[in-house]
Coordinates of C-alpha atoms and ligand atoms in Angstrom, one line a residue:
M24 CA -3.7 1.0 -15.5
T25 CA -6.9 -0.2 -14.5
F26 CA -8.3 -0.9 -11.1
K27 CA -7.5 -4.6 -11.7
N28 CA -3.4 -4.0 -11.4
S29 CA -3.7 -1.2 -9.0
V30 CA -3.1 -0.9 -5.3
I31 CA -4.8 1.7 -3.1
Y32 CA -3.2 3.2 0.1
Q33 CA -5.9 4.2 2.8
I34 CA -5.2 7.3 4.6
Y35 CA -6.8 8.1 7.6
P36 CA -6.1 11.8 7.7
K37 CA -6.9 12.8 11.4
S38 CA -4.1 10.4 12.1
F39 CA -1.6 10.7 9.3
K40 CA 0.4 14.0 9.8
D41 CA -0.2 17.3 11.6
S42 CA 1.3 20.5 10.5
T43 CA 0.2 23.1 12.5
G44 CA 0.6 21.5 16.1
D45 CA -3.2 21.4 17.1
G46 CA -2.7 17.3 17.6
I47 CA -5.0 16.5 14.5
G48 CA -4.0 15.4 11.1
D49 CA -4.5 17.7 8.1
L50 CA -4.5 18.1 4.4
R51 CA -1.0 20.1 4.6
G52 CA 0.7 17.0 6.6
I53 CA -0.3 14.6 3.8
I54 CA 1.0 17.0 1.2
D55 CA 4.2 17.2 2.8
N56 CA 4.6 13.3 3.1
I57 CA 3.7 12.7 -0.8
P58 CA 7.2 11.6 -1.6
Y59 CA 6.8 8.7 0.9
I60 CA 3.4 7.8 -0.1
A61 CA 4.8 7.9 -3.9
S62 CA 7.4 5.4 -2.9
L63 CA 5.3 2.8 -2.2
G64 CA 4.2 2.3 -5.5
V65 CA 0.4 2.8 -4.9
D66 CA -2.2 4.1 -7.9
Y67 CA -4.8 5.5 -5.5
V68 CA -5.1 7.4 -2.2
W69 CA -8.2 6.8 -0.4
F70 CA -8.9 9.5 2.4
N71 CA -11.4 8.9 4.9
P72 CA -13.8 11.8 5.3
F73 CA -12.3 15.3 5.7
F74 CA -15.4 17.5 5.4
P75 CA -17.3 19.6 8.0
S76 CA -18.2 17.7 10.7
P77 CA -19.5 17.6 14.5
Q78 CA -17.1 14.6 14.7
R79 CA -19.6 12.4 16.6
D80 CA -18.4 9.5 14.6
N81 CA -15.0 10.8 13.6
G82 CA -16.1 12.6 10.1
Y83 CA -18.5 10.0 9.0
D84 CA -21.1 12.5 10.3
I85 CA -21.1 14.8 7.7
S86 CA -22.7 18.4 7.9
D87 CA -21.3 19.6 4.3
Y88 CA -20.2 17.3 1.7
C89 CA -18.8 19.8 -0.5
S90 CA -16.2 21.4 1.9
I91 CA -13.4 21.0 3.8
D92 CA -13.0 20.6 7.5
P93 CA -11.3 23.8 8.7
A94 CA -9.4 21.7 11.0
M95 CA -8.1 19.7 8.3
G96 CA -7.2 22.5 5.7
T97 CA -9.0 24.7 3.1
M98 CA -10.2 24.0 -0.3
E99 CA -6.7 25.4 -1.6
D100 CA -5.0 22.9 0.0
F101 CA -7.4 20.1 -1.2
D102 CA -6.6 21.1 -5.0
E103 CA -3.2 21.1 -4.1
L104 CA -3.3 17.9 -2.9
V105 CA -4.9 16.4 -5.7
A106 CA -2.6 17.9 -8.3
A107 CA 0.6 16.9 -6.2
L108 CA -0.6 13.6 -6.2
E109 CA -1.3 13.5 -9.8
S110 CA 2.2 14.7 -10.6
H111 CA 3.3 11.2 -9.3
G112 CA 0.7 9.3 -11.3
I113 CA -1.6 8.8 -8.0
G114 CA -5.3 9.4 -8.0
V115 CA -7.5 10.2 -5.3
M116 CA -10.5 8.4 -3.7
L117 CA -12.9 10.4 -1.7
D118 CA -15.1 8.5 0.9
M119 CA -18.9 9.5 0.0
V120 CA -21.1 8.9 3.0
L121 CA -24.2 9.2 1.4
N122 CA -26.5 6.7 3.4
H123 CA -26.9 9.4 6.2
T124 CA -26.3 13.0 6.9
S125 CA -24.8 14.5 10.1
T126 CA -28.2 16.1 12.1
D127 CA -26.1 19.2 12.0
H128 CA -26.5 19.3 8.2
E129 CA -28.8 21.6 6.5
W130 CA -31.5 19.3 5.2
F131 CA -31.8 17.9 8.6
Q132 CA -31.9 21.2 10.2
R133 CA -34.5 22.7 7.6
A134 CA -36.6 19.2 8.3
L135 CA -36.3 20.0 11.9
A136 CA -37.7 23.5 11.4
G137 CA -40.7 22.0 9.8
E138 CA -39.7 22.1 5.7
K139 CA -41.8 19.3 4.3
K140 CA -39.4 18.9 1.4
Y141 CA -36.7 18.4 4.0
Q142 CA -38.4 16.2 6.0
D143 CA -39.1 13.9 3.0
Y144 CA -35.2 13.3 2.8
Y145 CA -35.2 11.2 5.9
Y146 CA -37.2 8.4 7.3
I147 CA -39.3 10.2 9.5
R148 CA -42.1 7.9 11.2
P149 CA -44.7 7.9 14.3
P150 CA -44.6 5.6 16.6
Q151 CA -46.4 2.0 16.3
P152 CA -50.2 2.3 17.6
D153 CA -49.0 0.8 21.0
G154 CA -46.8 3.5 21.4
S155 CA -43.4 1.5 20.7
L156 CA -40.7 2.7 17.9
P157 CA -41.7 2.7 14.6
T158 CA -39.8 -0.4 14.0
N159 CA -37.8 -3.0 16.6
W160 CA -34.2 -2.3 14.7
V161 CA -31.1 -1.6 16.5
S162 CA -28.5 1.0 15.7
K163 CA -25.2 -0.7 14.8
F164 CA -23.7 1.5 17.5
G165 CA -25.9 0.3 20.2
G166 CA -29.2 1.0 21.4
P167 CA -32.8 1.6 19.1
A168 CA -32.3 2.7 16.0
W169 CA -34.9 5.3 16.1
A170 CA -34.6 9.0 18.0
P171 CA -37.1 11.6 18.8
F172 CA -37.4 14.0 15.8
G173 CA -37.5 17.2 17.8
E174 CA -40.8 17.9 19.8
T175 CA -43.0 16.5 16.9
G176 CA -43.8 13.0 19.0
D177 CA -42.1 11.3 15.6
Y178 CA -38.8 9.5 15.6
Y179 CA -36.2 9.5 12.8
L180 CA -34.1 6.6 11.6
H181 CA -30.4 6.5 12.3
L182 CA -28.9 2.9 11.7
Y183 CA -25.7 4.4 13.3
D184 CA -25.2 7.3 15.8
P185 CA -28.4 9.2 16.6
A186 CA -26.2 12.0 15.3
Q187 CA -26.3 10.1 11.7
A188 CA -29.8 10.3 10.3
D189 CA -30.4 7.9 7.1
L190 CA -31.2 9.6 4.2
D191 CA -34.7 8.2 2.3
W192 CA -33.3 7.1 -1.4
H193 CA -36.7 6.3 -2.2
N194 CA -36.9 9.9 -2.8
P195 CA -35.6 11.1 -6.3
D196 CA -34.5 14.3 -4.7
V197 CA -32.3 12.7 -2.4
R198 CA -30.7 10.6 -5.3
A199 CA -30.4 13.9 -7.4
E200 CA -28.4 15.3 -4.3
A201 CA -26.1 12.4 -4.0
A202 CA -25.2 12.5 -7.6
K203 CA -24.4 16.2 -7.4
V204 CA -22.2 15.7 -4.5
V205 CA -20.2 13.3 -6.4
N206 CA -20.0 15.5 -9.4
F207 CA -18.8 18.6 -7.3
W208 CA -15.6 16.3 -6.6
R209 CA -15.7 14.8 -10.1
N210 CA -15.2 18.6 -11.3
R211 CA -12.6 19.2 -9.1
G212 CA -10.4 16.6 -10.4
V213 CA -11.5 13.3 -8.6
H214 CA -12.4 10.1 -10.2
G215 CA -12.0 7.7 -7.1
F216 CA -15.1 7.1 -4.8
R217 CA -15.4 4.8 -1.9
F218 CA -19.3 4.4 -1.0
D219 CA -19.6 4.4 2.6
V220 CA -22.2 1.0 3.8
I221 CA -24.0 1.7 0.4
N222 CA -25.9 -1.4 0.6
V223 CA -28.1 -0.2 3.1
I224 CA -29.4 2.5 1.1
G225 CA -32.4 0.2 -0.4
K226 CA -34.5 -0.2 2.6
G227 CA -38.0 -1.3 1.8
S228 CA -40.7 1.3 0.9
Q229 CA -42.4 0.4 4.3
L230 CA -40.2 0.2 7.0
L231 CA -41.3 -3.2 8.9
D232 CA -40.5 -5.0 12.3
A233 CA -38.0 -7.9 12.2
P234 CA -39.7 -10.9 13.0
L235 CA -39.0 -12.0 16.6
G236 CA -35.9 -14.0 17.0
T237 CA -34.6 -12.9 13.5
D238 CA -31.7 -10.6 12.5
D239 CA -33.2 -6.6 11.7
R240 CA -30.3 -6.4 9.4
K241 CA -32.0 -8.5 7.0
M242 CA -34.7 -6.0 6.9
Y243 CA -32.8 -3.2 5.3
T244 CA -29.6 -4.7 3.9
D245 CA -28.9 -5.6 0.5
G246 CA -32.6 -4.5 -0.8
P247 CA -33.7 -5.0 -4.4
D248 CA -33.4 -1.4 -4.8
V249 CA -29.7 -1.0 -4.0
H250 CA -28.6 -2.4 -7.4
A251 CA -31.1 0.2 -9.3
Y252 CA -30.0 3.3 -7.4
L253 CA -26.4 2.3 -8.0
R254 CA -26.9 1.9 -11.5
E255 CA -28.7 5.6 -11.5
L256 CA -25.8 7.2 -9.6
N257 CA -23.3 5.6 -11.7
E258 CA -25.1 6.9 -14.9
A259 CA -25.6 10.4 -13.5
S260 CA -22.0 10.8 -12.1
F261 CA -18.8 8.8 -12.0
G262 CA -19.9 6.1 -15.0
R263 CA -19.3 9.4 -17.2
D264 CA -15.4 9.2 -16.4
E265 CA -13.6 6.4 -18.5
D266 CA -10.9 6.2 -15.7
S267 CA -13.4 6.5 -12.7
V268 CA -12.4 3.6 -9.8
T269 CA -15.3 2.7 -7.0
V270 CA -15.6 0.6 -4.2
G271 CA -18.4 0.2 -2.2
E272 CA -18.5 -0.9 1.4
M273 CA -20.9 -3.7 1.8
S274 CA -22.2 -4.4 5.3
S275 CA -23.5 -8.1 6.4
T276 CA -23.7 -8.9 2.6
S277 CA -23.2 -12.1 0.5
V278 CA -21.4 -13.3 -2.2
E279 CA -24.3 -13.2 -4.5
A280 CA -25.2 -9.6 -3.8
C281 CA -21.5 -8.4 -4.2
A282 CA -20.8 -10.1 -7.4
G283 CA -23.9 -8.2 -8.8
Y284 CA -22.7 -5.0 -7.4
S285 CA -19.2 -5.4 -9.1
N286 CA -20.3 -7.2 -12.3
P287 CA -18.8 -5.0 -14.8
G288 CA -22.2 -6.0 -17.1
N289 CA -24.5 -4.1 -14.3
H290 CA -22.7 -0.7 -14.7
E291 CA -22.6 -0.4 -10.8
L292 CA -19.4 -0.4 -9.3
N293 CA -15.8 -1.6 -9.8
M294 CA -15.4 -3.6 -6.7
V295 CA -16.6 -4.3 -3.2
F296 CA -15.6 -4.5 0.4
S297 CA -17.0 -7.5 2.5
F298 CA -16.4 -8.5 6.3
H299 CA -17.1 -11.7 6.7
H300 CA -13.2 -13.0 6.7
L301 CA -12.9 -10.3 9.9
K302 CA -15.3 -12.2 11.8
V303 CA -13.6 -15.5 12.4
D304 CA -12.7 -14.0 15.9
Y305 CA -15.9 -13.5 16.8
E306 CA -18.0 -15.5 19.3
D307 CA -21.3 -16.3 17.9
G308 CA -21.2 -13.7 15.6
E309 CA -20.8 -11.1 18.0
K310 CA -18.2 -8.4 17.8
W311 CA -17.7 -7.6 21.7
T312 CA -16.4 -10.9 22.7
S313 CA -12.8 -12.1 23.1
T314 CA -11.9 -15.5 21.5
P315 CA -9.2 -17.0 19.3
F316 CA -9.4 -16.8 15.6
D317 CA -10.8 -19.8 13.5
L318 CA -8.1 -20.5 10.8
A319 CA -10.6 -23.1 9.0
A320 CA -13.2 -20.4 8.9
L321 CA -11.0 -17.9 7.8
K322 CA -9.8 -20.1 5.0
R323 CA -13.2 -21.3 4.0
V324 CA -14.4 -17.3 4.0
L325 CA -11.5 -16.4 1.7
N326 CA -12.0 -19.2 -0.5
E327 CA -15.7 -19.0 -0.8
W328 CA -15.3 -15.0 -1.8
A329 CA -12.4 -15.7 -4.2
V330 CA -14.2 -18.5 -6.2
G331 CA -17.8 -16.9 -5.7
M332 CA -16.7 -13.5 -7.1
Q333 CA -14.7 -15.2 -9.6
E334 CA -17.8 -17.2 -10.8
G335 CA -20.1 -14.2 -10.7
D336 CA -17.6 -12.0 -12.9
G337 CA -17.2 -9.7 -9.7
W338 CA -14.2 -8.3 -8.3
N339 CA -13.2 -8.0 -4.4
A340 CA -11.5 -5.3 -2.7
L341 CA -8.6 -7.1 -0.8
F342 CA -7.7 -5.9 2.6
W343 CA -7.0 -7.1 6.3
N344 CA -7.0 -3.6 7.7
N345 CA -9.2 -0.2 8.0
H346 CA -9.8 2.6 10.1
D347 CA -12.7 0.3 11.5
Q348 CA -10.7 -2.8 12.7
P349 CA -8.1 -3.7 15.1
R350 CA -4.7 -4.5 13.5
A351 CA -5.0 -8.0 11.6
I352 CA -1.3 -8.6 12.9
N353 CA -2.9 -8.6 16.6
R354 CA -5.6 -10.8 15.6
F355 CA -4.4 -13.4 13.3
T356 CA -0.6 -13.6 14.0
D357 CA 1.9 -13.4 16.8
P358 CA 3.6 -9.6 16.8
G359 CA 5.3 -10.1 19.7
R360 CA 7.5 -13.1 18.4
Y361 CA 7.3 -12.9 14.8
R362 CA 6.2 -9.2 13.9
V363 CA 8.1 -9.3 10.7
E364 CA 7.1 -12.6 9.3
S365 CA 3.5 -11.9 10.5
A366 CA 3.2 -8.7 8.6
T367 CA 4.8 -9.9 5.5
M368 CA 3.0 -13.5 5.4
L369 CA -0.3 -11.5 5.9
A370 CA 0.5 -9.1 3.0
T371 CA 1.3 -11.7 0.8
V372 CA -2.0 -13.5 1.1
I373 CA -3.9 -10.2 0.2
H374 CA -1.8 -8.9 -2.5
L375 CA -1.6 -12.5 -4.5
L376 CA -5.3 -12.9 -4.4
R377 CA -7.8 -12.1 -7.1
G378 CA -9.1 -8.7 -6.7
T379 CA -7.5 -5.2 -5.6
P380 CA -5.4 -4.9 -2.5
F381 CA -5.8 -1.9 0.0
V382 CA -2.9 -1.2 2.5
Y383 CA -4.1 0.9 5.3
M384 CA -1.7 3.3 6.7
G385 CA 1.2 1.6 8.9
E386 CA 0.4 -1.6 7.7
E387 CA 3.7 -1.3 5.4
I388 CA 5.8 -0.8 8.5
G389 CA 4.1 -3.4 10.7
M390 CA 2.0 -0.9 13.1
T391 CA 0.4 -2.7 15.8
D392 CA -2.6 -2.3 18.4
P393 CA -1.4 0.2 21.2
D394 CA -0.8 -0.9 24.4
Y395 CA -3.7 1.1 26.3
E396 CA -4.3 0.7 29.7
T397 CA -7.6 2.5 30.6
I398 CA -10.8 3.0 28.8
S399 CA -10.1 6.8 28.9
D400 CA -7.4 6.1 26.3
Y401 CA -10.1 5.4 23.8
V402 CA -11.8 8.2 21.9
D403 CA -14.7 6.3 19.4
V404 CA -18.4 6.4 20.7
E405 CA -18.4 2.9 19.8
A406 CA -15.8 1.7 22.2
H407 CA -17.0 3.5 24.9
N408 CA -20.9 2.2 24.1
A409 CA -19.4 -1.2 24.0
F410 CA -17.6 -0.9 27.4
A411 CA -20.7 0.5 29.2
S412 CA -23.0 -2.1 27.7
L413 CA -20.2 -5.0 28.5
M414 CA -20.2 -3.6 32.3
E415 CA -24.4 -3.6 32.5
T416 CA -24.4 -7.3 31.2
G417 CA -22.3 -8.1 34.2
R418 CA -18.9 -8.4 32.8
S419 CA -16.1 -7.2 35.4
E420 CA -14.4 -3.9 34.4
R421 CA -11.4 -6.2 33.7
E422 CA -13.0 -8.2 31.2
A423 CA -14.9 -5.4 29.8
F424 CA -11.7 -3.6 29.0
A425 CA -9.9 -6.6 27.7
I426 CA -12.7 -6.8 25.2
V427 CA -12.8 -3.3 24.2
H428 CA -8.8 -3.5 23.9
G429 CA -8.7 -6.2 21.3
K430 CA -11.5 -4.6 19.5
A431 CA -11.8 -1.0 19.3
R432 CA -11.8 0.7 16.3
D433 CA -9.0 3.2 17.7
N434 CA -6.6 0.5 17.6
A435 CA -6.3 1.2 14.0
R436 CA -6.6 4.9 14.4
T437 CA -3.7 5.7 16.4
P438 CA -1.4 8.2 14.6
M439 CA 1.1 7.2 11.8
Q440 CA 4.7 6.4 13.2
W441 CA 7.1 8.3 11.7
D442 CA 9.9 8.5 14.1
S443 CA 10.7 7.3 17.5
G444 CA 10.1 10.3 19.1
R445 CA 7.5 11.2 21.7
T446 CA 4.6 11.8 19.4
A447 CA 6.0 9.5 16.9
G448 CA 7.0 12.4 14.7
F449 CA 3.1 13.0 14.1
T450 CA 2.6 16.5 15.9
N451 CA 4.5 19.1 17.7
G452 CA 1.4 19.1 20.1
T453 CA -0.4 16.6 21.9
P454 CA -2.1 13.9 19.7
W455 CA -5.6 13.4 19.7
L456 CA -4.9 9.8 20.2
R457 CA -1.8 8.3 21.9
S458 CA 1.0 6.3 20.6
T459 CA 2.7 3.8 22.6
N460 CA 5.3 1.8 20.7
Q461 CA 6.9 4.0 18.2
A462 CA 10.0 3.5 19.8
R463 CA 10.2 0.2 17.9
I464 CA 7.8 0.8 15.2
N465 CA 8.3 3.4 12.9
V466 CA 9.1 4.5 9.3
A467 CA 12.5 5.9 9.9
D468 CA 13.8 2.5 11.1
E469 CA 12.0 0.9 8.4
E470 CA 13.5 2.9 5.8
A471 CA 17.1 2.5 7.2
E472 CA 16.8 -1.4 8.2
G473 CA 13.6 -2.8 8.0
R474 CA 12.1 -5.5 6.1
I475 CA 8.5 -5.0 5.9
L476 CA 8.4 -1.8 3.9
P477 CA 10.6 -3.1 1.3
Y478 CA 8.4 -6.1 1.2
Y479 CA 5.4 -4.3 0.5
R480 CA 7.1 -2.2 -2.1
R481 CA 8.0 -5.8 -3.7
L482 CA 4.6 -6.9 -3.7
I483 CA 2.9 -3.8 -4.9
A484 CA 5.4 -3.8 -7.9
L485 CA 4.9 -7.5 -8.7
R486 CA 1.1 -6.9 -9.2
K487 CA 2.1 -4.5 -12.2
A488 CA 4.9 -6.9 -13.6
Q489 CA 2.9 -10.3 -13.5
P490 CA -0.3 -10.6 -15.3
V491 CA -0.9 -13.7 -13.3
I492 CA -1.6 -11.7 -10.1
S493 CA -3.8 -9.0 -12.0
Q494 CA -5.8 -11.0 -14.0
G495 CA -5.0 -15.0 -13.0
R496 CA -8.0 -17.5 -12.2
Y497 CA -7.9 -18.5 -8.7
L498 CA -8.0 -22.1 -7.6
P499 CA -8.2 -23.5 -4.1
Y500 CA -5.2 -25.5 -3.3
A501 CA -5.1 -27.9 0.0
M502 CA -8.2 -26.4 1.6
D503 CA -8.1 -29.2 4.4
H504 CA -4.5 -28.0 5.8
P505 CA -4.7 -27.3 9.3
E506 CA -2.2 -24.6 9.6
V507 CA -1.4 -23.5 6.0
F508 CA -3.7 -21.2 3.6
A509 CA -2.7 -21.9 0.0
Y510 CA -4.1 -21.4 -3.4
I511 CA -3.2 -21.3 -7.0
R512 CA -3.3 -18.6 -9.8
E513 CA -3.3 -19.2 -13.6
H514 CA -3.2 -17.0 -16.6
G515 CA -1.7 -17.8 -19.9
G516 CA 1.2 -19.9 -19.4
Q517 CA 1.9 -18.9 -15.9
R518 CA 0.9 -20.7 -12.9
L519 CA 1.6 -19.2 -9.3
L520 CA 1.4 -21.1 -6.1
V521 CA 1.3 -19.5 -3.0
L522 CA 1.6 -20.9 0.5
T523 CA 1.4 -19.0 3.9
N524 CA 1.7 -20.4 7.0
F525 CA -0.5 -19.2 10.2
R526 CA 1.1 -20.5 12.7
A527 CA 4.1 -20.1 15.2
K528 CA 5.5 -23.3 14.3
Q529 CA 6.8 -25.2 11.3
A530 CA 4.4 -26.6 9.0
E531 CA 4.8 -29.2 6.3
I532 CA 2.8 -29.2 2.9
E533 CA 3.2 -31.4 -0.2
I534 CA 3.2 -29.1 -3.5
P535 CA 2.3 -30.4 -6.9
L536 CA 5.4 -31.9 -8.6
D537 CA 5.8 -29.3 -11.5
F538 CA 6.0 -26.5 -9.0
T539 CA 9.3 -28.1 -7.8
E540 CA 10.8 -26.9 -11.3
G541 CA 9.4 -23.4 -10.4
S542 CA 11.0 -20.2 -9.4
I543 CA 10.6 -18.3 -6.2
L544 CA 8.6 -14.8 -6.8
I545 CA 8.7 -14.0 -3.4
S546 CA 9.0 -15.2 0.0
N547 CA 9.6 -13.7 3.7
Y548 CA 12.4 -16.2 4.6
P549 CA 15.7 -16.5 2.8
E550 CA 16.3 -18.6 -0.2
R551 CA 15.4 -22.4 -0.1
T552 CA 15.2 -25.2 -2.6
L553 CA 11.8 -26.7 -3.9
D554 CA 11.1 -30.1 -2.9
S555 CA 8.1 -32.1 -3.2
T556 CA 7.6 -31.6 0.4
I557 CA 7.9 -28.0 1.9
R558 CA 8.7 -27.5 5.5
L559 CA 7.2 -23.7 6.2
E560 CA 8.8 -21.8 8.9
P561 CA 6.9 -19.7 11.5
Y562 CA 4.5 -17.3 9.5
E563 CA 6.3 -18.2 6.4
A564 CA 5.1 -16.8 3.1
L565 CA 6.1 -18.3 -0.1
A566 CA 5.3 -17.7 -3.9
I567 CA 6.4 -20.1 -6.6
L568 CA 6.0 -19.2 -10.3
I569 CA 6.2 -21.5 -13.4
S570 CA 6.2 -19.6 -16.8
N571 CA 6.0 -21.6 -19.7
Ligands
GLC3 C1 -18.8 2.8 7.7 C2 -17.4 3.4 8.3 C3 -17.2 3.8 9.6 C4 -18.5 4.3 10.1 C5 -19.8 3.9 9.4 C6 -21.1 4.7 9.5 O1 -18.9 1.6 8.5 O2 -16.3 3.0 7.8 O3 -16.3 4.5 10.2 O4 -18.6 4.7 11.6 O5 -19.8 3.4 8.2 O6 -21.0 5.8 9.0

């Protein structure tokens, strides 16, 4: 099994299953549900961070990289989890948040207490001569990217929340610490790693203002040092395991940089997450807006990344959903009228593309965004900051709420819906985030009579059975079609044509003649005959295989 024919399941531990009744998911809750995870046929489980953290950014503000958050369990639970998954042939992928630490981390605290060694772990800078902040960069969660460093008059850099201080990777001690963290978990049997926002670790050695009117992210993203730092980390840690699987989260990146990060010849990472396809419902590139998604742009981006990564011998991590994104089913399709068709169509797009698919918990039962009614339903710091700033810039409360409702990260963080009960079978207590539609959408019903879960299981199994899916070349098809996203995969004597209708109405498409003789590999509608013109039903997905 290599990462190319693997499928990876993502679990947000805080929301998967609570075994203690405190309303927060935990490791024991995951262990108890391993049979369900194994039944999907996945090869790895990526866990969002469950390390000690003050939870300013839901665990991405880590105060100790080598322990388990007591609210989530113990190291014994963790070892049991690894062993239990392994007994089903499933590997563990841990989230390595190495661009920044919590300001509660011992390193930052010792820096604050005046220890020079640890001050050099961070970007601590004096104000500019005119008294302004060291640079004009803004935090990704809103506001300036600099906060006062204690009473010193200096400032420390935080590209995210002020509770997340950026580490200075120019310092070789920081790089050695990073490798030490990865090696700590390798020694506990972990061979999968997801590296959080890893393409911002290579800032310039001098931090400079972004020229007026330009995007400040260019000043610290995909810097030339990132490749060298990744190679060094690879060599000092996970690269020593033959079976390691790694994925880097790349923010505001380019195809070219990502082909570099994941080209096997470069010895950096196996694959990358990029986000351009999830920005096609942003107005003027701005997330906190409300506008219908642009299908032509979505097709262009998916195609550009498929072609570009293939040409550069790179590898995409394929996904629609994660803990940072509202549910794709709400963004791109019609879960009200066509939930089953929508969920299975979207899954088909991703699972048959060139790359490694990731399934975010709940996606496999067609979970949707919750029907929240007030801003107090949301927990995420980013949602509250966005709401406040939308109000400040003159939106009415209603408008501001509608935008947050559509874009908040909490949309994906609601508890896994196991059954139709009061807390969706997630907890015996009060859940940290509320479920709203478990009566309609839950695992128990899907297992009994659903069509989404079995479809995911089939897609996952197909990647292992059909080399054309795991290894085939990607070719664009019907790029100008206004409703259908289509592509072809080729491998040896096999050719696969994938057709997906992104609209709630019928759509016609011509197919190459030889495919009329092919067989249907998978479809989310009942059997049909193949003619040179195919009329696809609303949100239909159809994959036709020719094997010579
Ligand atoms: C990544 C994580 C996100 C977190 C951020 C800062 O984007 O996925 O949840 O807030 O990094 O660590």
